[in-house]
Tab-separated table of C-alpha atoms and ligand atoms in Angstrom:
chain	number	residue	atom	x	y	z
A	1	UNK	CA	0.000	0.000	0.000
A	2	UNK	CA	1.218	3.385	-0.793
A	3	UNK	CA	1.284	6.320	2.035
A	4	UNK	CA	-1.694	7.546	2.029
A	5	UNK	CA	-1.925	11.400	0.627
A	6	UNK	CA	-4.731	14.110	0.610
A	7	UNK	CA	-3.969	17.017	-1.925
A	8	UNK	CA	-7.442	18.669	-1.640
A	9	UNK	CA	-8.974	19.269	1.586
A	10	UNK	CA	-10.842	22.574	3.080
A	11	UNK	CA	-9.636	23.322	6.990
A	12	UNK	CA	-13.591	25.735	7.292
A	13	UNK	CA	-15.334	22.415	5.869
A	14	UNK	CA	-13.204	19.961	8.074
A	15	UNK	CA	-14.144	21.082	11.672
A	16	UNK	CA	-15.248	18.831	14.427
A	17	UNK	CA	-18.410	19.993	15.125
A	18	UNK	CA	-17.587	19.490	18.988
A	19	UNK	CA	-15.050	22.404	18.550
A	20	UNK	CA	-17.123	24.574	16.752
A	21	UNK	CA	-20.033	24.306	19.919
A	22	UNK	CA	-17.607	24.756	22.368
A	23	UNK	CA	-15.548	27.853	20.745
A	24	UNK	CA	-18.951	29.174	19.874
A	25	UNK	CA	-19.688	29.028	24.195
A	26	UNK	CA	-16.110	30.332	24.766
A	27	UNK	CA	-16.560	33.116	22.830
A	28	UNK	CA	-20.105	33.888	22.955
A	29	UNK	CA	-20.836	33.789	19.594
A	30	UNK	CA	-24.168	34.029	18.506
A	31	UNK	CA	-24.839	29.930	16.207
A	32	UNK	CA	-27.939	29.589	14.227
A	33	UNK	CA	-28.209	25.910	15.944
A	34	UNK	CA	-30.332	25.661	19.948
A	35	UNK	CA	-28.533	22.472	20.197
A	36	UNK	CA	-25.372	20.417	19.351
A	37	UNK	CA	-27.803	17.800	17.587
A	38	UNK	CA	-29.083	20.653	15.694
A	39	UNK	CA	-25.163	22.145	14.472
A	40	UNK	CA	-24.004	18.720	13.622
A	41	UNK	CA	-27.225	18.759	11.074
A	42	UNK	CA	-26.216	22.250	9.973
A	43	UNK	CA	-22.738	21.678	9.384
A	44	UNK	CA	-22.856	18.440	7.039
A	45	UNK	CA	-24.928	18.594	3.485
A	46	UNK	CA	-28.324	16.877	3.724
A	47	UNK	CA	-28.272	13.182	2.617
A	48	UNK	CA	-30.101	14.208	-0.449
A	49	UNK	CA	-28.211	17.045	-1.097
A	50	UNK	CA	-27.127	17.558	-4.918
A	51	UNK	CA	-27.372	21.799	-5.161
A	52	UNK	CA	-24.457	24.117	-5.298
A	53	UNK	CA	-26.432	26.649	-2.952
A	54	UNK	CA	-27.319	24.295	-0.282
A	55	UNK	CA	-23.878	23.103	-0.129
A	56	UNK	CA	-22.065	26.707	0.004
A	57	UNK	CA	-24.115	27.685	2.658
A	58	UNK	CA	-22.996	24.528	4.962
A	59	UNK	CA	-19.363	27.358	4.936
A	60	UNK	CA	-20.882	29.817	6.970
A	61	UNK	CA	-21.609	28.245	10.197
A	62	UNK	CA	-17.783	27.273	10.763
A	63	UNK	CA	-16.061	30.596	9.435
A	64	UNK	CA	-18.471	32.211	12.318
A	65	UNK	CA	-15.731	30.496	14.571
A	66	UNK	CA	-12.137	30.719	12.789
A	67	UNK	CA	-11.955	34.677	13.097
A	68	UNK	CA	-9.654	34.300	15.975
A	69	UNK	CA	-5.644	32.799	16.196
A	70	UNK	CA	-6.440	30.744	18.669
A	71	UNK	CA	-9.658	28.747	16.758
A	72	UNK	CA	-7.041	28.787	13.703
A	73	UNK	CA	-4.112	27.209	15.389
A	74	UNK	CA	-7.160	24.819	17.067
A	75	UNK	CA	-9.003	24.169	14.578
A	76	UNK	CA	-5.992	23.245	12.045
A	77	UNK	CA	-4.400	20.897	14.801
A	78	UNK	CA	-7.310	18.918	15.129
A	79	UNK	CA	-7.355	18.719	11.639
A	80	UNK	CA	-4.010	17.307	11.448
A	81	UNK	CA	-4.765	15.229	14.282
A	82	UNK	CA	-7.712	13.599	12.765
A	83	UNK	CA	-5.568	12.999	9.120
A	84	UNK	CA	-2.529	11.348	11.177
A	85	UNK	CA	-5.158	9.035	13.216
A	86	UNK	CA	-6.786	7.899	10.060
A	87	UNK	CA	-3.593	6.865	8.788
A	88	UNK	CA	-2.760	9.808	6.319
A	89	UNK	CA	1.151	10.087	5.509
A	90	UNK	CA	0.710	13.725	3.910
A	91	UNK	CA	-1.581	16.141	3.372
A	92	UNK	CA	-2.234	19.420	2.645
A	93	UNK	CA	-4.584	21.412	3.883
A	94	UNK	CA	-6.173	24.914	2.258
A	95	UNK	CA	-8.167	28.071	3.867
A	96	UNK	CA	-9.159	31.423	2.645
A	97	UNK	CA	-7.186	33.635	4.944
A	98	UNK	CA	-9.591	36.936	3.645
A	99	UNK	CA	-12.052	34.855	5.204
A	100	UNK	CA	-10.830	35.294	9.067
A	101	UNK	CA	-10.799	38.877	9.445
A	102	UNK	CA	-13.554	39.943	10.724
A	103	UNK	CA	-12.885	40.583	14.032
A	104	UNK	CA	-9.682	42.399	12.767
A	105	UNK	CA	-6.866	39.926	12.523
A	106	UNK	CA	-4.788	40.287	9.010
A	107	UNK	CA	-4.038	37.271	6.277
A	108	UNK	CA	-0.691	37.107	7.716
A	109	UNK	CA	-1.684	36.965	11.647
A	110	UNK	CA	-4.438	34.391	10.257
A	111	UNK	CA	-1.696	32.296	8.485
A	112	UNK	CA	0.488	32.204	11.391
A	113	UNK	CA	-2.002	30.988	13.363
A	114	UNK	CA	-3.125	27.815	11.248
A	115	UNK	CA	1.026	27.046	10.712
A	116	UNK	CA	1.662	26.845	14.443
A	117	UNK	CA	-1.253	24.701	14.859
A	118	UNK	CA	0.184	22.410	11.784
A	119	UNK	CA	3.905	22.558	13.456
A	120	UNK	CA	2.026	21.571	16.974
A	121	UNK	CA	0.371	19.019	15.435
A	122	UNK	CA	3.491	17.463	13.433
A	123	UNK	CA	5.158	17.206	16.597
A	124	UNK	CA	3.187	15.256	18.368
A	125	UNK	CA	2.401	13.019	15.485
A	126	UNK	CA	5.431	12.883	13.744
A	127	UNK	CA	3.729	9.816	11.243
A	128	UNK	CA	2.141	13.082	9.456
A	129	UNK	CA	3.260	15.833	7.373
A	130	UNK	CA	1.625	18.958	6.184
A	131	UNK	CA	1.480	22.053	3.866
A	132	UNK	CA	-1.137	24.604	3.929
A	133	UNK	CA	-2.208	26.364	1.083
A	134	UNK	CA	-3.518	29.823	1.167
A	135	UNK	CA	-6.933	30.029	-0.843
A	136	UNK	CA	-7.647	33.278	-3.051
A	137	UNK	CA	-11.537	33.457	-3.570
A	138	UNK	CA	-13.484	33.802	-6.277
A	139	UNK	CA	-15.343	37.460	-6.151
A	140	UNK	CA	-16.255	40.789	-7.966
A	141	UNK	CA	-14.953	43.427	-5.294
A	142	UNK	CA	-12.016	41.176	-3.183
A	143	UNK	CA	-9.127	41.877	-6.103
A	144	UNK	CA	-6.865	43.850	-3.020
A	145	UNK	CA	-7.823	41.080	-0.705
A	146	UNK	CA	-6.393	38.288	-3.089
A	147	UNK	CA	-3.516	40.332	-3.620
A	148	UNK	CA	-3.309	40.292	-0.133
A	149	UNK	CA	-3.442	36.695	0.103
A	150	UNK	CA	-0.419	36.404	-2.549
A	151	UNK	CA	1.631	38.237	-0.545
A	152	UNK	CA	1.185	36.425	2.303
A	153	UNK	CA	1.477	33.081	0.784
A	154	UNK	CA	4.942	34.792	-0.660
A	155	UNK	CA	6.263	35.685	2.960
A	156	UNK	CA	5.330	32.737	4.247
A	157	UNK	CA	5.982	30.252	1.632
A	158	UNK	CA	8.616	27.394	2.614
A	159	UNK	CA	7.915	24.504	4.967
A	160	UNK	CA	4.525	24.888	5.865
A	161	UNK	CA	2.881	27.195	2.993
A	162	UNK	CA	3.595	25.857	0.029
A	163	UNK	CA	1.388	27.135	-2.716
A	164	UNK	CA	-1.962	29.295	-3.255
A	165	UNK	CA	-5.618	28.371	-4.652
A	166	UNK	CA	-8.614	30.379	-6.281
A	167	UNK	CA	-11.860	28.760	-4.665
A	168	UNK	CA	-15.030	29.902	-4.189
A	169	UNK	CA	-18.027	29.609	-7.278
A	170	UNK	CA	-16.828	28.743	-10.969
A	171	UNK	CA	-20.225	30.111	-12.262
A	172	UNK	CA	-20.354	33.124	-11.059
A	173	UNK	CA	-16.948	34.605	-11.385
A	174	UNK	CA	-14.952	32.717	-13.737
A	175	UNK	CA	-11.516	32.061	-14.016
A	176	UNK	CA	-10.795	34.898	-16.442
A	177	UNK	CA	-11.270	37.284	-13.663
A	178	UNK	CA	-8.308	36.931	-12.054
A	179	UNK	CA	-5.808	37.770	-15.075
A	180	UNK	CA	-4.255	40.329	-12.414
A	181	UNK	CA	-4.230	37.983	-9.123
A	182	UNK	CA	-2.347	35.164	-11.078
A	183	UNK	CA	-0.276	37.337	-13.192
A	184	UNK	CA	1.553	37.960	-9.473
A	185	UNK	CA	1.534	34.523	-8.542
A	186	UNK	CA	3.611	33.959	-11.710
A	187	UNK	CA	5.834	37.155	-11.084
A	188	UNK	CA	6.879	35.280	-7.598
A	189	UNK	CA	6.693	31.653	-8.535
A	190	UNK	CA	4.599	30.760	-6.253
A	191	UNK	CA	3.518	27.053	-6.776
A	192	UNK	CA	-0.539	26.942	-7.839
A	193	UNK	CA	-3.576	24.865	-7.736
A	194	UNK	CA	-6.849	26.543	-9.056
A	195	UNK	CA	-10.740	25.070	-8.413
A	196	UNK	CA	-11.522	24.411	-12.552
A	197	UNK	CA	-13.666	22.172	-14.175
A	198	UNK	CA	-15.621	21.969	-11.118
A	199	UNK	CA	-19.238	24.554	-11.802
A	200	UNK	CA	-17.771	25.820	-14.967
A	201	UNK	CA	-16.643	24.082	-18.173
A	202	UNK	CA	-13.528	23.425	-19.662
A	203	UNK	CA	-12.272	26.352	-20.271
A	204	UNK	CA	-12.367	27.722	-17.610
A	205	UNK	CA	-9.679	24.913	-16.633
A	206	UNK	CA	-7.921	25.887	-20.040
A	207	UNK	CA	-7.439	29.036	-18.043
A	208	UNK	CA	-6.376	27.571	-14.955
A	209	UNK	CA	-3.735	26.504	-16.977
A	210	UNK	CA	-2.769	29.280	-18.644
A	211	UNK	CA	-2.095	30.733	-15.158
A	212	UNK	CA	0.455	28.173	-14.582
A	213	UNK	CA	-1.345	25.880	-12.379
A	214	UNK	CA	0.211	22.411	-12.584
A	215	UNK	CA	-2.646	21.130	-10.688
A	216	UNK	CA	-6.633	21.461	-10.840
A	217	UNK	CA	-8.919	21.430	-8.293
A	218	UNK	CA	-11.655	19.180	-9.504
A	219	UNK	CA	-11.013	19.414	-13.591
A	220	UNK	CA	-14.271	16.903	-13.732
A	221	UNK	CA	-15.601	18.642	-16.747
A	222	UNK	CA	-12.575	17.604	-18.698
A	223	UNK	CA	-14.434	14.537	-19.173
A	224	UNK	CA	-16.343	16.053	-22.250
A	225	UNK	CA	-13.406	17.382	-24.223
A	226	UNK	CA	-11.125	14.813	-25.822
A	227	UNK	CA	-8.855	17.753	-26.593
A	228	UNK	CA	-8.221	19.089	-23.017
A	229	UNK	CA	-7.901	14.967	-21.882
A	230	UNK	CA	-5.097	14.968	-24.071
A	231	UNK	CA	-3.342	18.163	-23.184
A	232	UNK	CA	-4.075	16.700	-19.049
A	233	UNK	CA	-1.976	13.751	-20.413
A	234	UNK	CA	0.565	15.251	-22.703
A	235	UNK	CA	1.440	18.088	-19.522
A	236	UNK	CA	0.717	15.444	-16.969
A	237	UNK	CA	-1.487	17.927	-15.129
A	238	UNK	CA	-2.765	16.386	-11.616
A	239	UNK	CA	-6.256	16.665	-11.110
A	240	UNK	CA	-7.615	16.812	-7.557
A	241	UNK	CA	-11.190	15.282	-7.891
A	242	UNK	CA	-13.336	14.710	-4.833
A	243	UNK	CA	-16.304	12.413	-6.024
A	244	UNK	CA	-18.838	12.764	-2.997
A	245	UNK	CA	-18.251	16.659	-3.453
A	246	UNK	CA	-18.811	16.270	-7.029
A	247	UNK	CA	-22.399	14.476	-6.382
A	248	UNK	CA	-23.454	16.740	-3.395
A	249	UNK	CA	-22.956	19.916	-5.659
A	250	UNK	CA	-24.796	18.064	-8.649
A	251	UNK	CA	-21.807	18.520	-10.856
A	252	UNK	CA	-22.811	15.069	-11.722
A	253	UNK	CA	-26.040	13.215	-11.792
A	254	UNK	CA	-25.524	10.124	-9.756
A	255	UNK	CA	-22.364	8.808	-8.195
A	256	UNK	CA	-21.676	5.795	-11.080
A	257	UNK	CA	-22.104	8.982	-13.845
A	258	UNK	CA	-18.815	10.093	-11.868
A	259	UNK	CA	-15.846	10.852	-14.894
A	260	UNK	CA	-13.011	9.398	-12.401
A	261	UNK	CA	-12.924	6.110	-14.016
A	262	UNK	CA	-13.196	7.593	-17.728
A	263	UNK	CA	-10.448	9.958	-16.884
A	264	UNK	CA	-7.914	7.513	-15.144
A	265	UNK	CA	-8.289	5.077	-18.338
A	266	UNK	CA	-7.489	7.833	-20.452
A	267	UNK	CA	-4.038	8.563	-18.873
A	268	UNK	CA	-5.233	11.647	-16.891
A	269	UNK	CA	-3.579	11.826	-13.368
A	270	UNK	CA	-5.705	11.332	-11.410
A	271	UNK	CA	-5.915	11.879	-7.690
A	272	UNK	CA	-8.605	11.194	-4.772
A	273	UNK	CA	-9.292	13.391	-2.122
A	274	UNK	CA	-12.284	14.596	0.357
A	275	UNK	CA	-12.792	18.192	0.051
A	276	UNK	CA	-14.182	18.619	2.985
A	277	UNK	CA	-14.338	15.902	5.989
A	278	UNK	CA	-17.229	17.300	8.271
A	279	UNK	CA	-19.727	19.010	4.916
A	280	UNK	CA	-19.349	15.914	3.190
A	281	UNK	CA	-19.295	13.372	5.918
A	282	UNK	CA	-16.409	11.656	4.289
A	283	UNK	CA	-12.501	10.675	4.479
A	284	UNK	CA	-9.715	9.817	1.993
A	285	UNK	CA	-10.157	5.884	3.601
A	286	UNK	CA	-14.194	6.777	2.571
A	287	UNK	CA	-13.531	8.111	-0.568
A	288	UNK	CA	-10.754	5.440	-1.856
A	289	UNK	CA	-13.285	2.797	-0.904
A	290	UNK	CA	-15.868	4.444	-3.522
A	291	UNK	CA	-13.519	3.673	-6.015
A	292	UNK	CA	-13.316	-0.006	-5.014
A	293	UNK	CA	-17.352	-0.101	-4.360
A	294	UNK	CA	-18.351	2.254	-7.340
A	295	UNK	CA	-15.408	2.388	-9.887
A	296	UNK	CA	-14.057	-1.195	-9.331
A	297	UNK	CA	-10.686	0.355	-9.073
A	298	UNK	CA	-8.705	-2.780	-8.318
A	299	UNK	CA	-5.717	-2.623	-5.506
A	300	UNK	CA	-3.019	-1.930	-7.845
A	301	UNK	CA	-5.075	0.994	-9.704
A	302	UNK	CA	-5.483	2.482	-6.316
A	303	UNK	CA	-1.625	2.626	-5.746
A	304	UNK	CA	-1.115	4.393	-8.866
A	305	UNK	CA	-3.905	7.109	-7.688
A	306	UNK	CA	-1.962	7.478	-4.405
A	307	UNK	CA	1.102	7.754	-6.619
A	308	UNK	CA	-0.232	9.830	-8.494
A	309	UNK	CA	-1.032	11.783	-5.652
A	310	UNK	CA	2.687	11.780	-3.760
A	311	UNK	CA	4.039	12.645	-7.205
A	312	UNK	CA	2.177	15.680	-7.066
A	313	UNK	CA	2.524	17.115	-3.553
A	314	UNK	CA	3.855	20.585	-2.889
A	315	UNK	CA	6.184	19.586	0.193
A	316	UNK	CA	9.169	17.701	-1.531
B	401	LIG	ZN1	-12.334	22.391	-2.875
């Protein structure tokens, strides 16, 4: 068995929801849940749940929590703690620092906080390592704030940080937006993953690429353009795909429609991840035994998906 390695996983849609009740009495902030049965409900998607809306909304409840260093460095050790007691070799971990500034904290104060809470969380478990990578989100008025967020990820790049992200929704904003963001990201090097291919369709990941983005988060709608398959192949561009996310957001229309299978057989590398642990309900264990169950992935295909996936990593 190859170590076990998660490329694509959100810290806001990853929290215990044990934390988030107890931070939320700490603090005394104000959840829109009378009872922990009720927040556990509110932070996961519903069983059924196959709508973009109903699934961004599940991100509000826990950023009403990380707006302070210590929930960061918290919240991002349990995190770690949770992947290094499932087993997980490597992984790395991504947040929207813009997002945790509301009660006046900057994107570099926020970053801080998360890295000690990785380097706490290394120590004690040293079967685990981790990067994080610093999210840029997808917007019409946050330009300064994701230049803010490249800046940040430049200061701080090195053992920890290791590259930055665009997330947020494909749909609304596409990639072409953010000419200016990336067009700094190049100007410092700074190693990049971009959401693609996830709400939007392939050319948006066409852009993503033309950004310099090595890996794509999703990249699912590749599956309808034999052209951009073979340019995936030909660059050997990693694609991050978490299927359960894919469903719940209705990107596809049933779990066996999934492209994962189609795009592994046509050389495309790629990779299996969770997205988000708590949102989705799920784990990279979870998610690698949907490809057994759903994909009849056999042993030896999932060891090229994990290698794949440590081929791939940021952290060398
Ligand atoms: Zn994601």
């Amino acid at each position: 068995m190859r170590k076990l390695t998660e490329l694509h996983l959100h810290l806001d849609g990853s929290l215990r929801p044990e934390t988030v009740w107890e931070l939320a009495r700490e603090k005394q902030i104000a959840l829109p849940a009378a009872s922990f049965e009720e927040l556990q409900l509110k932070m996961r998607a519903p069983k059924d749940c196959t709508s973009l809306h109903e699934f961004l909304e599940r991100f509000d409840l826990p950023l009403l929590v990380l707006q302070e260093e210590d929930a960061l460095e918290r919240t991002t050790f349990e995190l770690v703690e949770d992947l290094a007691k499932e087993g997980v070799s490597y992984a790395e971990i991504r947040f929207a620092p813009q997002q945790s500034l509301q009660k006046g904290l900057t994107q570099d104060q926020v970053t801080e906080a998360s890295v000690r809470g990785a380097k706490r969380a290394m120590e004690l478990y040293p079967s685990i390592r981790v990067g994080l990578i610093l999210c840029c989100m997808r917007g019409s008025a946050n330009e300064a704030l994701n230049l803010d967020t490249v800046e940040t990820a430049r200061k701080y790049l090195g053992d920890v940080v290791c590259a930055v992200d665009l997330a947020g929704a494909e749909s609304l904003y596409p990639t072409e937006m953010f000419g200016p963001v990336f067009a700094r990201v190049k100007e410092y090097g700074l190693p990049v993953t971009i959401h693609a291919g996830e709400a939007a369709g392939p050319d948006s990941m066409r852009t993503a690429l033309s950004y310099g983005a090595k890996r794509i988060g999703h990249g699912i709608a590749a599956a309808s353009d034999p052209a951009l398959i073979e340019e995936l192949v030909e660059k050997k561009v990693t694609l991050e795909v978490c299927v359960t996310s894919n469903y719940q957001i209705g990107a596809v229309p049933s779990l066996k429609d999934h492209p994962i299978r189609r795009l592994f057989d046509a050389g495309v590398r790629v990779t299996v991840n969770s997205d988000n642990m708590t949102i989705s309900d799920t784990s990279l264990c979870r998610e690698l035994e949907l490809m057994r169950e759903v994909f009849r992935f056999t042993d030896k295909e999932i060891d090229t998906l994990l290698e794949y996936a440590w081929e791939a990593r940021f952290l060398k």
